[in-house]
Amino acid sequence: MDEVQEPFIYVNDCIDANDEQSLGNWFGYWSLTKLDSYRKFHILGSHENDYSRSSRDIRIPRYAARTTGDPELALAQAGETQAAAQVPPAQDDSGARSQILGRAGGEDFAQHLSSYQFAHVRGFMKLYSYCVSWFNDSFQMADHFGDTTCRFETYRNWFSFTNPFAKPRGYNTYVAFFYTIEGPWDPAAYAKDRLPERHPWIGIWRIVNPHQQPFRATELLIWDIAAPQRVASDRSVHVGSLLPAQKALVDFVKENSAEKNPSMAFQRVWLGGFDPPRLERTTVLDKTLEMLEIMLSDAKQWLPAPEHVLPVRGWRKVNMQHEAPATDLVEQQGKVEDDSPEKMVFHAPRGNGLQGGIGQSKCGNVLFQEVSKFRQTDKTRKHMPYRFPPTMEWYTRQKAEGRHYEHINVDSWEGMFARMGIPSAGGKPTHHRETYEAESSSASAQTTPSH
């Protein structure tokens, strides 16, 4: 039977039934494909006063890998997937595509980073002109992925390239672009002779308070566009918040820093990316390359010398004394025996761009965020208490960021009853509605999402 003749249309079960935001956004997308069949669309929801039945215990959804609660990060990830589908594969490429680099092979990185060296790098900085990918058992790792000539560099080669910071008229800040696997290095987990999917980030090794002499210690700054997804704003940053490759860099510098700077102790680590500038590129890879250019061009703003200014610029000090509980939701889920189907988040449309980049939107998926917080304290339970956010609350945030649907009437039941002339037991209802419906005088079908 044709779909438009069905009395009920059911949402794909990859969306959790308790995720009203995803259900509403799925309905928004579905309705766009049915504008030739229906002329009126409604979402019947709750308003801010509907708290009496808004809380209950729910089964904790198990999310698919790379699921995020941030609509901007999801958009960047989707851009990478789309770009990979549009560009022919290259022999030395992992499938990553870049508007800046093209096929994103090792030579492409080297050529582009070399252009940064001449155009943006100041005298107190040194940029390593190769992309760094291989860490634990680095040469074995490179060989495993078929990079036998190290077009992507090892941590050891990156470290060996720099001069001591104390050298007269030398630089005090050493910057590199890292492009590493997101998980721990396990040869059995990756196919041989094929470059893996990787995550970009920026590493900066420098002198602590480089504007003050004598120089006494060094520090490592790691800028990661996905840091806000791993560390909530109200939680401290621990070494467990770092990716395995980032922790490997910390360990490598800690163990070997005396080779270059014997008079300076390796003192501390910072994680950045929590308050980034507006980045125009679409993929995570290109956004990180864009941030590198911004960082090199305006180091005073984004790599301030005084340590007390770093937190103001979006850097948070990493507690290296204790491992924090795993903050990545997929990693937390791995500790729970659960064979339920994987779920996804259906995000709101692209916004008006005024809210900023990754980590700045107020339209994050509430259920995903609450599950992430719950898993940080309890890794074994399969159910958790959940308070459903009022429909008009989260949809108003979407409207503020230009992520709403002009053709849909989103309203509370009181508003919907008043709009359609349906009497209520308590008399004329109070109207609490937000309406975004195109005017039409023609007869129209009325439909709401079912699940």
Short mmCIF file of C-alpha atoms in Angstrom, two decimals:
data_model
loop_
_atom_site.label_atom_id
_atom_site.label_comp_id
_atom_site.label_asym_id
_atom_site.label_seq_id
_atom_site.Cartn_x
_atom_site.Cartn_y
_atom_site.Cartn_z
CA MET A 1 0.00 0.00 0.00
CA ASP A 2 1.27 3.50 -0.80
CA GLU A 3 2.68 5.28 2.24
CA VAL A 4 0.42 8.35 1.93
CA GLN A 5 -2.66 6.09 2.27
CA GLU A 6 -1.54 4.61 5.58
CA PRO A 7 -3.36 6.03 8.64
CA PHE A 8 -0.14 5.85 10.69
CA ILE A 9 3.45 6.34 9.61
CA TYR A 10 5.95 4.79 12.02
CA VAL A 11 9.36 6.26 12.67
CA ASN A 12 12.31 3.96 12.05
CA ASP A 13 13.21 2.17 15.30
CA CYS A 14 16.78 3.46 15.10
CA ILE A 15 15.37 6.54 16.86
CA ASP A 16 14.64 5.94 20.54
CA ALA A 17 10.96 6.30 21.42
CA ASN A 18 11.86 8.57 24.36
CA ASP A 19 13.84 10.99 22.19
CA GLU A 20 11.18 13.58 21.40
CA GLN A 21 13.69 15.95 19.79
CA SER A 22 14.80 13.34 17.27
CA LEU A 23 11.18 12.30 16.64
CA GLY A 24 10.18 15.91 16.00
CA ASN A 25 13.13 16.58 13.72
CA TRP A 26 12.52 13.33 11.82
CA PHE A 27 8.92 14.42 11.32
CA GLY A 28 10.15 17.78 10.05
CA TYR A 29 12.30 16.05 7.45
CA TRP A 30 9.57 13.55 6.53
CA SER A 31 6.98 16.28 6.10
CA LEU A 32 9.22 18.12 3.62
CA THR A 33 9.01 15.08 1.37
CA LYS A 34 5.19 15.10 1.58
CA LEU A 35 4.39 18.73 0.79
CA ASP A 36 2.77 17.61 -2.44
CA SER A 37 0.38 15.36 -0.50
CA TYR A 38 -0.40 17.37 2.65
CA ARG A 39 -0.62 21.08 3.31
CA LYS A 40 -0.85 21.20 7.09
CA PHE A 41 1.50 19.58 9.57
CA HIS A 42 1.28 19.71 13.36
CA ILE A 43 3.41 18.59 16.29
CA LEU A 44 1.33 18.23 19.43
CA GLY A 45 3.64 18.77 22.38
CA SER A 46 3.95 19.93 25.96
CA HIS A 47 4.69 23.38 27.35
CA GLU A 48 6.72 24.60 30.32
CA ASN A 49 3.91 23.97 32.83
CA ASP A 50 3.53 20.28 31.96
CA TYR A 51 5.68 18.64 34.66
CA SER A 52 3.23 16.26 36.34
CA ARG A 53 3.81 13.39 33.89
CA SER A 54 7.17 14.41 32.47
CA SER A 55 9.42 12.03 34.43
CA ARG A 56 9.77 8.27 34.41
CA ASP A 57 12.33 5.49 34.28
CA ILE A 58 13.43 4.65 30.74
CA ARG A 59 15.58 1.97 29.20
CA ILE A 60 18.96 3.53 28.48
CA PRO A 61 19.49 3.64 24.71
CA ARG A 62 22.66 2.18 23.21
CA TYR A 63 24.00 4.63 20.66
CA ALA A 64 25.87 3.84 17.47
CA ALA A 65 29.54 4.80 17.17
CA ARG A 66 30.25 8.47 16.35
CA THR A 67 26.79 9.52 17.54
CA THR A 68 26.96 12.99 19.06
CA GLY A 69 24.52 15.26 20.84
CA ASP A 70 25.96 18.37 19.14
CA PRO A 71 24.22 19.32 15.86
CA GLU A 72 27.27 21.25 14.62
CA LEU A 73 29.65 18.33 15.17
CA ALA A 74 27.14 16.00 13.49
CA LEU A 75 27.02 18.39 10.53
CA ALA A 76 30.82 18.39 10.27
CA GLN A 77 30.92 14.59 10.42
CA ALA A 78 28.26 14.39 7.72
CA GLY A 79 30.31 16.76 5.58
CA GLU A 80 33.28 14.42 5.77
CA THR A 81 31.14 11.45 4.74
CA GLN A 82 29.62 13.36 1.84
CA ALA A 83 33.00 14.58 0.63
CA ALA A 84 34.39 11.05 0.76
CA ALA A 85 31.56 9.87 -1.48
CA GLN A 86 32.14 12.58 -4.08
CA VAL A 87 35.89 12.34 -4.61
CA PRO A 88 37.55 9.31 -6.28
CA PRO A 89 39.73 7.24 -3.92
CA ALA A 90 43.49 7.75 -3.89
CA GLN A 91 46.17 5.17 -3.30
CA ASP A 92 47.66 6.87 -0.25
CA ASP A 93 44.36 8.03 1.22
CA SER A 94 42.22 6.63 4.02
CA GLY A 95 39.00 7.85 2.48
CA ALA A 96 39.20 11.26 4.16
CA ARG A 97 38.47 14.19 1.90
CA SER A 98 39.26 17.84 2.37
CA GLN A 99 38.24 21.02 0.59
CA ILE A 100 41.62 22.40 1.61
CA LEU A 101 43.86 19.42 0.83
CA GLY A 102 41.89 17.39 -1.69
CA ARG A 103 42.70 13.72 -1.13
CA ALA A 104 44.41 14.38 2.24
CA GLY A 105 47.44 12.20 1.59
CA GLY A 106 50.73 12.62 3.42
CA GLU A 107 52.29 14.74 0.66
CA ASP A 108 49.22 16.98 0.58
CA PHE A 109 49.59 17.71 4.29
CA ALA A 110 53.31 18.39 3.91
CA GLN A 111 52.81 20.85 1.06
CA HIS A 112 50.04 22.71 2.86
CA LEU A 113 51.77 22.85 6.24
CA SER A 114 54.94 24.14 4.57
CA SER A 115 52.92 27.04 3.16
CA TYR A 116 51.82 27.87 6.72
CA GLN A 117 55.45 27.92 7.81
CA PHE A 118 56.25 30.81 5.51
CA ALA A 119 52.96 32.69 5.65
CA HIS A 120 51.90 32.55 9.30
CA VAL A 121 54.64 31.35 11.65
CA ARG A 122 56.33 33.98 13.83
CA GLY A 123 59.92 33.93 15.05
CA PHE A 124 59.11 32.49 18.47
CA MET A 125 57.29 29.49 16.91
CA LYS A 126 58.26 26.48 14.85
CA LEU A 127 55.71 24.46 12.86
CA TYR A 128 56.48 20.85 12.04
CA SER A 129 55.72 20.60 8.33
CA TYR A 130 54.48 17.01 8.32
CA CYS A 131 51.29 15.40 9.57
CA VAL A 132 51.91 13.15 12.61
CA SER A 133 49.90 9.92 12.88
CA TRP A 134 51.85 7.00 14.36
CA PHE A 135 52.48 6.62 18.10
CA ASN A 136 52.87 3.38 20.13
CA ASP A 137 55.29 1.06 18.29
CA SER A 138 55.16 3.80 15.69
CA PHE A 139 57.11 2.17 12.85
CA GLN A 140 55.23 -1.10 13.33
CA MET A 141 52.03 0.93 13.27
CA ALA A 142 53.03 2.71 10.05
CA ASP A 143 53.95 -0.61 8.41
CA HIS A 144 50.65 -2.16 9.49
CA PHE A 145 48.72 0.56 7.68
CA GLY A 146 50.89 0.33 4.57
CA ASP A 147 52.70 3.62 5.19
CA THR A 148 56.14 2.02 4.79
CA THR A 149 57.84 5.30 3.81
CA CYS A 150 56.18 7.29 6.62
CA ARG A 151 54.36 9.84 4.52
CA PHE A 152 52.58 10.39 7.83
CA GLU A 153 55.15 10.87 10.55
CA THR A 154 55.88 9.17 13.88
CA TYR A 155 56.00 10.75 17.31
CA ARG A 156 59.72 10.01 17.45
CA ASN A 157 60.45 11.85 14.19
CA TRP A 158 58.33 14.80 15.31
CA PHE A 159 60.25 14.99 18.57
CA SER A 160 63.69 14.54 16.98
CA PHE A 161 63.12 17.45 14.59
CA THR A 162 62.93 20.22 17.17
CA ASN A 163 65.86 22.14 18.68
CA PRO A 164 66.16 22.74 22.43
CA PHE A 165 64.03 25.68 23.52
CA ALA A 166 66.90 27.25 25.46
CA LYS A 167 69.06 27.68 22.35
CA PRO A 168 70.05 31.36 21.87
CA ARG A 169 67.69 33.22 19.52
CA GLY A 170 65.64 30.05 19.21
CA TYR A 171 61.91 29.49 19.35
CA ASN A 172 59.95 28.64 22.50
CA THR A 173 56.81 27.09 20.92
CA TYR A 174 56.72 23.94 18.77
CA VAL A 175 53.47 23.30 16.88
CA ALA A 176 52.32 20.21 14.96
CA PHE A 177 49.22 18.87 13.25
CA PHE A 178 48.20 15.40 14.44
CA TYR A 179 45.88 13.03 12.59
CA THR A 180 45.46 9.84 14.62
CA ILE A 181 43.13 6.94 15.23
CA GLU A 182 40.55 7.65 17.93
CA GLY A 183 40.87 4.38 19.81
CA PRO A 184 43.83 2.54 21.36
CA TRP A 185 46.39 0.92 19.08
CA ASP A 186 45.49 -2.73 18.56
CA PRO A 187 46.79 -4.35 15.34
CA ALA A 188 44.00 -6.93 15.46
CA ALA A 189 41.36 -4.19 15.31
CA TYR A 190 42.51 -2.65 12.02
CA ALA A 191 42.83 -3.97 8.48
CA LYS A 192 46.37 -4.22 7.13
CA ASP A 193 47.77 -2.07 4.32
CA ARG A 194 44.93 0.42 4.49
CA LEU A 195 45.02 3.81 6.17
CA PRO A 196 42.38 4.01 8.93
CA GLU A 197 39.78 6.63 9.69
CA ARG A 198 41.48 9.26 11.85
CA HIS A 199 40.74 12.31 13.98
CA PRO A 200 42.58 15.66 13.63
CA TRP A 201 43.96 17.73 16.49
CA ILE A 202 46.75 20.22 17.19
CA GLY A 203 49.65 19.69 19.60
CA ILE A 204 51.79 22.52 20.99
CA TRP A 205 54.86 21.91 23.13
CA ARG A 206 56.23 25.10 24.62
CA ILE A 207 57.85 26.82 27.58
CA VAL A 208 55.63 27.62 30.57
CA ASN A 209 55.07 31.39 30.69
CA PRO A 210 57.36 31.95 27.69
CA HIS A 211 57.31 35.73 28.26
CA GLN A 212 59.21 35.31 31.55
CA GLN A 213 62.85 34.35 32.07
CA PRO A 214 64.56 32.31 33.28
CA PHE A 215 62.74 29.40 31.62
CA ARG A 216 61.98 26.70 34.19
CA ALA A 217 59.48 24.22 32.70
CA THR A 218 57.60 23.12 29.60
CA GLU A 219 53.95 22.32 28.94
CA LEU A 220 51.85 20.60 26.31
CA LEU A 221 48.72 22.15 24.83
CA ILE A 222 46.30 19.91 22.90
CA TRP A 223 43.56 21.56 20.84
CA ASP A 224 40.72 19.22 19.85
CA ILE A 225 37.50 20.41 18.25
CA ALA A 226 35.67 17.46 19.84
CA ALA A 227 36.87 18.18 23.39
CA PRO A 228 33.49 19.63 24.49
CA GLN A 229 31.86 16.31 23.55
CA ARG A 230 34.16 14.35 25.86
CA VAL A 231 34.24 16.74 28.81
CA ALA A 232 31.10 18.41 30.15
CA SER A 233 31.42 22.08 31.05
CA ASP A 234 30.74 21.34 34.72
CA ARG A 235 33.37 18.57 35.04
CA SER A 236 37.12 18.76 35.52
CA VAL A 237 39.45 17.54 32.79
CA HIS A 238 41.41 14.37 33.60
CA VAL A 239 43.95 12.43 31.60
CA GLY A 240 41.16 9.96 30.90
CA SER A 241 39.45 12.73 28.93
CA LEU A 242 42.19 12.54 26.29
CA LEU A 243 42.16 10.28 23.27
CA PRO A 244 44.63 7.37 23.52
CA ALA A 245 46.87 9.05 20.92
CA GLN A 246 46.83 12.29 22.91
CA LYS A 247 47.70 10.49 26.12
CA ALA A 248 50.50 8.72 24.21
CA LEU A 249 51.89 12.13 23.23
CA VAL A 250 51.78 13.27 26.86
CA ASP A 251 53.62 10.12 27.95
CA PHE A 252 56.17 10.47 25.15
CA VAL A 253 57.01 14.07 26.00
CA LYS A 254 57.13 13.29 29.72
CA GLU A 255 59.59 10.44 29.14
CA ASN A 256 61.80 12.19 26.59
CA SER A 257 61.67 15.94 27.26
CA ALA A 258 65.02 15.87 29.08
CA GLU A 259 66.72 14.94 25.79
CA LYS A 260 65.93 18.39 24.44
CA ASN A 261 65.58 20.54 27.53
CA PRO A 262 67.47 18.93 30.44
CA SER A 263 67.19 22.04 32.62
CA MET A 264 63.40 22.28 32.30
CA ALA A 265 60.89 19.87 33.80
CA PHE A 266 57.80 18.84 31.89
CA GLN A 267 55.15 20.41 34.10
CA ARG A 268 51.58 20.23 32.81
CA VAL A 269 49.02 19.66 30.06
CA TRP A 270 46.17 21.81 28.76
CA LEU A 271 43.17 20.71 26.66
CA GLY A 272 41.63 23.30 24.33
CA GLY A 273 38.72 23.59 21.94
CA PHE A 274 36.05 24.62 24.47
CA ASP A 275 35.59 28.16 23.17
CA PRO A 276 36.65 28.15 19.51
CA PRO A 277 36.22 31.03 17.09
CA ARG A 278 33.68 30.83 14.33
CA LEU A 279 35.06 28.33 11.81
CA GLU A 280 33.74 28.49 8.25
CA ARG A 281 34.79 25.07 6.94
CA THR A 282 32.42 22.12 6.95
CA THR A 283 34.39 19.01 8.00
CA VAL A 284 36.21 18.28 11.25
CA LEU A 285 39.49 17.94 9.32
CA ASP A 286 39.11 21.26 7.52
CA LYS A 287 37.90 23.06 10.64
CA THR A 288 41.02 21.89 12.48
CA LEU A 289 43.29 23.03 9.63
CA GLU A 290 41.45 26.35 9.67
CA MET A 291 42.00 26.63 13.43
CA LEU A 292 45.71 25.93 12.98
CA GLU A 293 45.97 28.84 10.55
CA ILE A 294 44.09 31.12 12.95
CA MET A 295 46.26 29.99 15.85
CA LEU A 296 49.51 30.63 13.99
CA SER A 297 48.35 34.00 12.66
CA ASP A 298 47.16 35.28 16.04
CA ALA A 299 49.12 33.39 18.67
CA LYS A 300 48.71 36.21 21.18
CA GLN A 301 44.96 35.62 21.13
CA TRP A 302 44.82 31.81 20.97
CA LEU A 303 48.16 30.81 22.54
CA PRO A 304 48.58 33.53 25.17
CA ALA A 305 51.87 33.44 27.05
CA PRO A 306 50.61 34.13 30.63
CA GLU A 307 49.19 31.00 32.21
CA HIS A 308 46.29 32.86 33.84
CA VAL A 309 45.00 33.94 30.41
CA LEU A 310 44.84 30.42 28.94
CA PRO A 311 41.48 29.52 30.61
CA VAL A 312 39.97 32.71 29.22
CA ARG A 313 40.89 31.49 25.72
CA GLY A 314 39.16 28.13 26.11
CA TRP A 315 42.04 26.06 27.57
CA ARG A 316 41.44 23.80 30.58
CA LYS A 317 44.19 22.28 32.69
CA VAL A 318 44.35 18.48 32.65
CA ASN A 319 44.54 16.66 35.98
CA MET A 320 47.30 14.11 35.38
CA GLN A 321 47.15 12.51 38.84
CA HIS A 322 44.04 10.39 38.45
CA GLU A 323 42.21 8.73 35.61
CA ALA A 324 38.68 10.05 35.31
CA PRO A 325 35.79 7.76 34.41
CA ALA A 326 35.46 7.29 30.67
CA THR A 327 33.66 10.31 29.20
CA ASP A 328 33.07 8.98 25.71
CA LEU A 329 29.60 7.45 25.66
CA VAL A 330 30.49 4.67 23.23
CA GLU A 331 33.41 3.68 25.47
CA GLN A 332 31.10 3.67 28.50
CA GLN A 333 28.57 1.52 26.65
CA GLY A 334 31.26 -1.07 26.01
CA LYS A 335 31.18 -1.89 29.71
CA VAL A 336 27.46 -2.76 29.65
CA GLU A 337 26.11 -6.08 28.43
CA ASP A 338 23.38 -4.92 26.09
CA ASP A 339 22.22 -6.51 22.85
CA SER A 340 19.48 -3.96 22.16
CA PRO A 341 19.44 -2.26 18.73
CA GLU A 342 21.73 0.74 18.34
CA LYS A 343 20.10 4.16 18.32
CA MET A 344 20.89 7.39 16.53
CA VAL A 345 20.15 11.08 17.06
CA PHE A 346 18.18 12.92 14.37
CA HIS A 347 19.41 16.50 14.67
CA ALA A 348 17.71 19.77 13.88
CA PRO A 349 18.40 21.40 10.50
CA ARG A 350 21.41 23.61 9.83
CA GLY A 351 21.05 26.86 11.81
CA ASN A 352 21.42 30.50 10.85
CA GLY A 353 25.11 30.42 11.77
CA LEU A 354 24.81 33.01 14.54
CA GLN A 355 25.25 30.52 17.39
CA GLY A 356 28.92 29.75 16.61
CA GLY A 357 30.62 26.47 15.81
CA ILE A 358 30.99 23.07 17.41
CA GLY A 359 30.14 23.10 21.11
CA GLN A 360 28.26 26.43 20.90
CA SER A 361 24.73 25.40 19.93
CA LYS A 362 22.00 25.27 22.58
CA CYS A 363 20.10 22.71 20.51
CA GLY A 364 22.02 19.67 21.69
CA ASN A 365 20.08 16.44 22.07
CA VAL A 366 18.93 16.35 25.70
CA LEU A 367 18.44 12.57 25.93
CA PHE A 368 21.93 11.88 24.58
CA GLN A 369 23.41 14.41 27.03
CA GLU A 370 21.55 12.91 29.99
CA VAL A 371 22.60 9.38 29.05
CA SER A 372 26.22 10.55 28.80
CA LYS A 373 26.07 12.09 32.28
CA PHE A 374 24.39 9.02 33.77
CA ARG A 375 26.98 6.64 32.30
CA GLN A 376 29.77 8.64 33.94
CA THR A 377 28.48 7.59 37.36
CA ASP A 378 26.79 4.26 36.63
CA LYS A 379 28.13 1.97 33.91
CA THR A 380 26.02 -1.12 34.59
CA ARG A 381 22.34 -0.22 34.94
CA LYS A 382 20.03 -0.58 31.97
CA HIS A 383 17.40 1.90 33.16
CA MET A 384 17.61 5.47 34.42
CA PRO A 385 15.25 8.24 35.53
CA TYR A 386 14.60 10.81 32.83
CA ARG A 387 12.68 14.08 32.84
CA PHE A 388 11.36 14.90 29.40
CA PRO A 389 12.06 18.51 28.41
CA PRO A 390 8.86 20.36 27.43
CA THR A 391 8.38 20.43 23.67
CA MET A 392 7.99 24.20 23.57
CA GLU A 393 11.24 24.58 25.54
CA TRP A 394 13.55 22.74 23.13
CA TYR A 395 11.70 23.91 20.04
CA THR A 396 11.98 27.55 21.13
CA ARG A 397 15.76 27.05 21.27
CA GLN A 398 15.67 25.64 17.75
CA LYS A 399 13.70 28.67 16.60
CA ALA A 400 16.24 31.04 18.16
CA GLU A 401 19.02 29.40 16.12
CA GLY A 402 17.02 29.27 12.90
CA ARG A 403 16.59 25.49 13.10
CA HIS A 404 12.79 25.43 13.08
CA TYR A 405 10.33 24.31 10.40
CA GLU A 406 8.34 27.11 8.78
CA HIS A 407 5.67 24.75 7.45
CA ILE A 408 4.86 23.03 10.77
CA ASN A 409 2.58 24.19 13.56
CA VAL A 410 4.30 23.22 16.82
CA ASP A 411 2.01 23.71 19.78
CA SER A 412 0.88 22.49 23.19
CA TRP A 413 -2.40 20.60 23.40
CA GLU A 414 -4.19 23.70 24.72
CA GLY A 415 -3.02 25.75 21.77
CA MET A 416 -3.87 22.99 19.33
CA PHE A 417 -7.38 22.61 20.76
CA ALA A 418 -7.96 26.35 20.55
CA ARG A 419 -6.63 26.51 16.99
CA MET A 420 -8.92 23.71 15.81
CA GLY A 421 -11.96 24.80 17.82
CA ILE A 422 -11.98 21.71 20.01
CA PRO A 423 -13.67 22.43 23.37
CA SER A 424 -11.91 21.37 26.56
CA ALA A 425 -13.46 20.29 29.86
CA GLY A 426 -12.12 23.31 31.68
CA GLY A 427 -13.52 25.88 29.27
CA LYS A 428 -11.51 27.88 26.81
CA PRO A 429 -7.88 26.76 27.07
CA THR A 430 -4.91 29.00 27.51
CA HIS A 431 -3.03 29.38 24.24
CA HIS A 432 0.72 28.65 24.56
CA ARG A 433 1.71 28.18 20.95
CA GLU A 434 4.59 28.78 18.58
CA THR A 435 3.22 28.58 15.02
CA TYR A 436 5.28 28.28 11.86
CA GLU A 437 2.79 27.41 9.12
CA ALA A 438 2.74 28.62 5.53
CA GLU A 439 -0.60 30.26 4.67
CA SER A 440 -2.83 28.15 2.43
CA SER A 441 -6.49 28.35 1.52
CA SER A 442 -6.66 24.90 0.00
CA ALA A 443 -7.99 21.80 1.72
CA SER A 444 -5.22 20.02 3.59
CA ALA A 445 -4.45 16.86 5.47
CA GLN A 446 -3.42 17.02 9.11
CA THR A 447 -0.83 14.63 10.44
CA THR A 448 1.37 14.17 13.48
CA PRO A 449 4.32 11.84 13.99
CA SER A 450 3.51 8.44 15.44
CA HIS A 451 5.85 6.15 17.34
#
